[in-house]
Coordinates of C-alpha atoms and ligand atoms in Angstrom, one line a residue:
M277 CA 100.8 25.0 -19.2
N278 CA 99.7 23.8 -15.7
E279 CA 103.0 24.0 -14.5
G280 CA 103.7 27.3 -15.7
F281 CA 103.8 30.7 -13.2
I282 CA 101.5 33.0 -12.3
G283 CA 102.9 36.2 -13.9
I284 CA 102.0 39.3 -11.7
F285 CA 103.4 42.8 -12.1
D286 CA 102.8 46.3 -10.4
S287 CA 105.0 49.1 -10.7
G288 CA 106.7 48.3 -7.5
I289 CA 105.3 46.5 -4.0
G290 CA 101.6 47.1 -4.0
G291 CA 101.3 44.2 -5.9
F292 CA 102.2 42.2 -3.2
S293 CA 98.7 42.6 -1.8
V294 CA 97.3 40.6 -4.6
A295 CA 100.3 38.1 -4.7
K296 CA 99.7 37.3 -0.9
E297 CA 96.2 36.7 -1.5
L298 CA 96.9 34.4 -4.5
M299 CA 99.3 32.6 -2.1
H300 CA 96.3 31.8 0.1
Q301 CA 94.1 30.9 -2.1
L302 CA 96.3 29.1 -4.5
P303 CA 98.8 27.5 -2.4
Y304 CA 100.5 25.5 -5.1
E305 CA 100.6 27.8 -7.7
R306 CA 104.5 29.3 -8.6
L307 CA 104.1 33.3 -8.9
L308 CA 106.5 35.0 -11.1
Y309 CA 106.4 39.1 -9.9
F310 CA 107.6 41.8 -11.7
G311 CA 107.9 45.5 -10.1
D312 CA 108.6 47.8 -12.4
T313 CA 110.5 50.2 -9.5
G314 CA 112.6 51.8 -12.4
R315 CA 109.9 53.2 -14.1
R316 CA 107.4 54.1 -11.4
P317 CA 105.5 56.2 -10.3
Y318 CA 103.0 55.2 -13.3
G319 CA 100.3 57.8 -11.7
P320 CA 101.4 60.7 -13.4
Q321 CA 102.5 59.2 -16.7
S322 CA 100.2 59.1 -19.8
L323 CA 98.2 55.9 -20.3
T324 CA 99.9 55.5 -23.7
T325 CA 103.4 55.0 -22.2
I326 CA 101.9 52.8 -19.5
K327 CA 100.3 50.4 -22.3
S328 CA 103.8 50.1 -23.9
Y329 CA 105.0 48.8 -20.2
V330 CA 102.1 46.9 -20.1
M331 CA 103.3 45.2 -23.2
D332 CA 106.9 44.9 -22.3
I333 CA 106.3 43.4 -18.8
S334 CA 103.6 40.7 -20.1
N335 CA 106.3 39.6 -22.8
F336 CA 108.6 38.9 -20.1
L337 CA 106.4 37.5 -18.1
I338 CA 105.0 35.0 -20.7
D339 CA 108.5 34.2 -22.1
N340 CA 109.2 33.2 -18.3
K341 CA 106.6 30.5 -18.6
A342 CA 103.9 32.4 -17.4
K343 CA 100.4 30.9 -17.6
I344 CA 98.3 33.7 -16.7
I345 CA 98.6 37.4 -16.4
V346 CA 97.4 39.4 -13.5
I347 CA 97.8 43.1 -13.6
A348 CA 98.1 44.1 -9.8
C349 CA 97.9 47.6 -10.5
N350 CA 94.8 49.8 -11.5
T351 CA 96.8 52.2 -13.5
A352 CA 98.1 49.8 -15.5
S353 CA 95.3 47.7 -15.8
T354 CA 93.3 51.0 -16.7
A355 CA 96.1 51.7 -19.5
G356 CA 96.5 48.2 -20.8
E357 CA 94.3 45.3 -19.4
L358 CA 92.3 45.3 -22.4
E359 CA 95.0 45.4 -25.5
A360 CA 96.6 42.6 -23.5
R361 CA 94.2 40.3 -23.6
V362 CA 94.2 41.3 -27.6
A363 CA 98.0 40.8 -28.0
F364 CA 97.9 37.7 -26.1
P365 CA 95.1 35.7 -27.2
N366 CA 96.5 32.5 -25.4
V367 CA 97.1 33.8 -22.3
P368 CA 94.4 34.8 -19.8
V369 CA 94.7 38.4 -18.7
I370 CA 93.1 39.9 -15.2
G371 CA 93.0 43.4 -14.1
M372 CA 91.9 45.1 -11.1
V373 CA 88.9 47.1 -12.2
E374 CA 86.5 44.2 -12.6
A375 CA 87.3 43.0 -8.8
G376 CA 86.8 46.8 -7.8
V377 CA 83.8 47.3 -8.8
R378 CA 82.5 43.7 -8.0
S379 CA 83.9 43.8 -4.4
S380 CA 82.4 47.5 -4.1
L381 CA 79.2 46.6 -5.0
Q382 CA 79.2 43.9 -2.6
Y383 CA 79.2 46.4 0.3
S384 CA 77.4 49.8 -1.1
T385 CA 73.8 49.8 0.0
G386 CA 73.5 54.0 -0.5
K387 CA 74.7 53.3 -4.1
K388 CA 77.2 56.4 -3.8
I389 CA 81.1 54.8 -3.9
A390 CA 84.5 56.6 -3.8
V391 CA 87.0 55.9 -5.8
L392 CA 90.4 56.7 -4.6
G393 CA 93.8 56.4 -7.2
T394 CA 96.3 57.5 -9.4
K395 CA 95.6 60.6 -11.5
G396 CA 95.9 58.5 -14.5
T397 CA 93.1 56.0 -13.1
V398 CA 91.2 58.6 -12.3
E399 CA 91.2 60.8 -15.2
S400 CA 90.5 57.7 -17.3
G401 CA 86.8 57.6 -15.7
V402 CA 87.2 54.0 -16.3
F403 CA 85.3 53.1 -13.0
E404 CA 82.9 55.5 -13.5
R405 CA 82.0 54.1 -16.9
R406 CA 82.1 50.5 -15.7
F407 CA 79.6 51.1 -12.5
N408 CA 77.5 53.2 -14.9
E409 CA 77.1 50.4 -17.3
I410 CA 76.0 47.7 -14.2
D411 CA 73.6 50.4 -12.5
P412 CA 73.1 54.3 -13.7
S413 CA 71.8 55.1 -10.4
I414 CA 75.1 54.6 -8.7
E415 CA 76.5 58.4 -8.0
V416 CA 81.0 58.0 -8.1
I417 CA 83.7 60.4 -6.9
S418 CA 87.0 59.6 -8.0
I419 CA 89.6 61.3 -6.2
A420 CA 93.4 61.4 -7.2
T421 CA 95.7 60.8 -4.2
E422 CA 98.9 61.4 -5.9
D423 CA 100.9 62.6 -2.6
L424 CA 99.4 60.1 -0.3
L425 CA 100.5 57.3 -3.1
R426 CA 103.9 58.4 -3.2
M427 CA 104.5 57.8 0.2
A428 CA 102.4 54.5 0.1
E429 CA 104.7 53.1 -3.0
L430 CA 107.5 53.7 -0.8
G431 CA 106.3 51.7 2.0
G432 CA 104.6 54.2 4.3
E433 CA 106.2 54.5 7.7
V434 CA 108.0 51.8 6.5
G435 CA 109.6 53.9 3.6
G436 CA 110.3 56.7 6.3
F437 CA 107.2 58.9 6.1
A438 CA 105.8 60.2 9.3
K439 CA 102.5 58.7 10.1
E440 CA 100.7 62.4 10.8
H441 CA 102.3 63.3 7.5
I442 CA 100.5 60.5 5.8
Y443 CA 97.4 60.4 7.8
S444 CA 96.9 64.3 7.4
L445 CA 96.7 63.7 3.3
A446 CA 94.4 60.6 3.7
K447 CA 92.1 62.3 6.2
T448 CA 92.1 65.0 3.3
A449 CA 90.9 62.2 1.1
V450 CA 88.4 60.4 2.9
D451 CA 86.7 63.7 4.1
Q452 CA 85.8 64.3 0.9
A453 CA 84.6 60.9 0.0
V454 CA 82.5 61.0 3.4
D455 CA 81.1 64.4 2.6
F456 CA 79.9 63.3 -0.8
G457 CA 77.9 60.5 1.0
A458 CA 79.9 57.6 -0.1
D459 CA 79.3 54.2 2.2
V460 CA 82.3 52.6 0.3
L461 CA 85.7 53.5 -0.4
L462 CA 87.6 51.6 -3.2
L463 CA 91.0 51.1 -3.0
A464 CA 91.7 51.5 -6.5
C465 CA 95.6 51.9 -6.2
T466 CA 97.3 48.7 -5.1
D467 CA 99.8 50.7 -2.9
F468 CA 97.4 51.4 -0.3
T469 CA 98.2 48.3 1.0
C470 CA 101.2 50.0 2.4
I471 CA 98.9 52.3 4.4
D472 CA 95.8 50.5 5.1
Y473 CA 95.8 50.9 8.5
I474 CA 96.2 54.4 8.5
M475 CA 93.2 54.8 5.8
E476 CA 91.2 52.7 8.7
E477 CA 92.0 55.4 10.6
A478 CA 91.3 58.2 8.5
V479 CA 87.5 56.7 8.0
A480 CA 87.2 55.9 11.7
A481 CA 84.1 53.9 10.6
R482 CA 82.1 56.5 8.4
A483 CA 82.2 53.8 5.6
R484 CA 83.4 51.0 4.5
I485 CA 86.9 50.5 3.0
V486 CA 87.1 48.1 0.1
D487 CA 90.7 46.3 -0.9
P488 CA 90.0 44.6 -4.1
A489 CA 92.8 42.2 -3.7
K490 CA 90.9 39.5 -2.5
E491 CA 88.4 39.5 -5.2
T492 CA 91.1 40.0 -8.0
A493 CA 92.9 36.5 -6.4
L494 CA 89.5 34.7 -6.7
Q495 CA 89.0 35.5 -10.2
V496 CA 92.4 34.3 -10.8
K497 CA 91.4 31.0 -9.2
H498 CA 88.0 30.5 -11.2
L499 CA 90.0 31.1 -14.3
L500 CA 92.7 28.9 -14.0
E501 CA 90.3 26.1 -12.8
K502 CA 87.8 27.1 -15.9
T503 CA 90.6 26.4 -18.5
G504 CA 91.8 23.3 -16.7
F505 CA 95.4 25.3 -16.1
T506 CA 95.6 24.7 -12.3
S507 CA 99.1 23.5 -11.4
N508 CA 99.1 19.4 -10.5
S509 CA 102.1 19.8 -8.2
E510 CA 101.6 20.0 -4.2
A511 CA 105.4 21.1 -3.8
I512 CA 105.9 24.4 -1.5
P513 CA 106.2 26.5 -4.5
D514 CA 109.4 28.5 -5.7
H515 CA 108.3 32.0 -6.4
K516 CA 110.2 34.3 -8.4
F517 CA 110.4 37.9 -8.3
F518 CA 112.1 40.6 -10.8
I519 CA 112.2 44.3 -10.5
S520 CA 113.2 47.1 -13.0
G521 CA 114.9 49.7 -10.2
Q522 CA 118.1 49.5 -8.5
D523 CA 116.1 49.1 -5.4
V524 CA 116.5 45.5 -4.8
K525 CA 117.8 45.8 -1.0
E526 CA 114.5 48.2 -0.5
F527 CA 112.3 45.7 -2.3
N528 CA 113.6 42.5 -0.7
S529 CA 113.1 43.8 2.7
F530 CA 109.7 45.1 2.5
G531 CA 108.6 42.2 0.5
S532 CA 110.1 39.9 2.8
Q533 CA 108.1 41.4 5.7
F534 CA 105.1 42.0 3.9
L535 CA 104.6 38.0 2.7
G536 CA 106.2 36.5 6.0
F537 CA 109.4 34.8 4.1
K538 CA 112.7 35.7 2.6
I539 CA 112.6 36.9 -1.1
A540 CA 115.6 37.6 -3.3
A541 CA 114.7 39.5 -6.4
T542 CA 116.7 39.6 -9.8
K543 CA 117.1 43.1 -11.3
V544 CA 116.2 42.9 -14.9
T545 CA 116.3 45.4 -17.9
L546 CA 113.6 44.7 -20.6
D547 CA 113.9 45.8 -24.0
K548 CA 111.5 45.8 -26.8
N549 CA 113.1 43.1 -28.9
R550 CA 112.4 41.0 -26.0
R551 CA 115.9 40.5 -24.8
Y552 CA 116.3 40.7 -20.8
H553 CA 119.6 41.5 -19.3
Y554 CA 120.3 40.1 -15.7
I555 CA 122.0 42.3 -13.3
Ligands
DGL851 N1 100.2 50.6 -7.6 C1 99.5 51.2 -8.8 C2 98.3 51.5 -8.9 O1 97.5 50.4 -8.4 C3 100.3 52.7 -9.1 C4 101.4 53.2 -8.4 C5 102.0 54.3 -9.0 O2 101.8 55.6 -9.3 O3 103.1 53.8 -9.5 O4 97.6 52.1 -9.6

């Protein structure tokens, strides 16, 4: 078990933010990253559909020696984290929601928090419920930023979108959060990582932006230590990358730039019978 992979997935490239933190905090762990680029965007699809993706991908990761599953996607965490825990009792599962909530609480003094995410995440009300369980006096505004995220998931400016266009959508969402009185803006979609500097510009120090990637990686670290699943190797890990879409070139190019080393993803198709076709 110790020499298994950290299985991590997202609908695309947003999960690289969590992967990067994992590589930083757990330098001897091997990552098995799956980007479901062939079925994205997750945001507008039903949570029932996304839940079935969570199951397919978790099976794929476990069949390829994952010792832990990290759902590096807020929409997929919202849809299927709890079910995945029940379905895979022998493999720890970590999602983004708890890390997002905890990191926001570290920084909010005014108890007014804005959650920016996909339609699926926002409409589920998952963050409101969790904040409310912890402290019913916390006020939450959740803002769905689908158009903005469609640009972010393709890499933002790197994906060919004009900065002014991204900025203008970002500013609209951010202004709504600031007008509400939020002192914390939780980036509850991992794709924000591709446009984080534009989000900072749009906020212009009027509130604090919280990215839960670091806290998620910390939770993974603690869990591996607690379960005794930490790698015993001190070799430079050989990470593996898979995607479900045709966009291998774009994925490799963005990933290599973002992670700081050359990645080479394999395209794979998943089916319900746990048969995998590598292309
Ligand atoms: N990266 C995902 C998230 O964190 C969703 C993006 C998508 O809509 O596919 O919610």
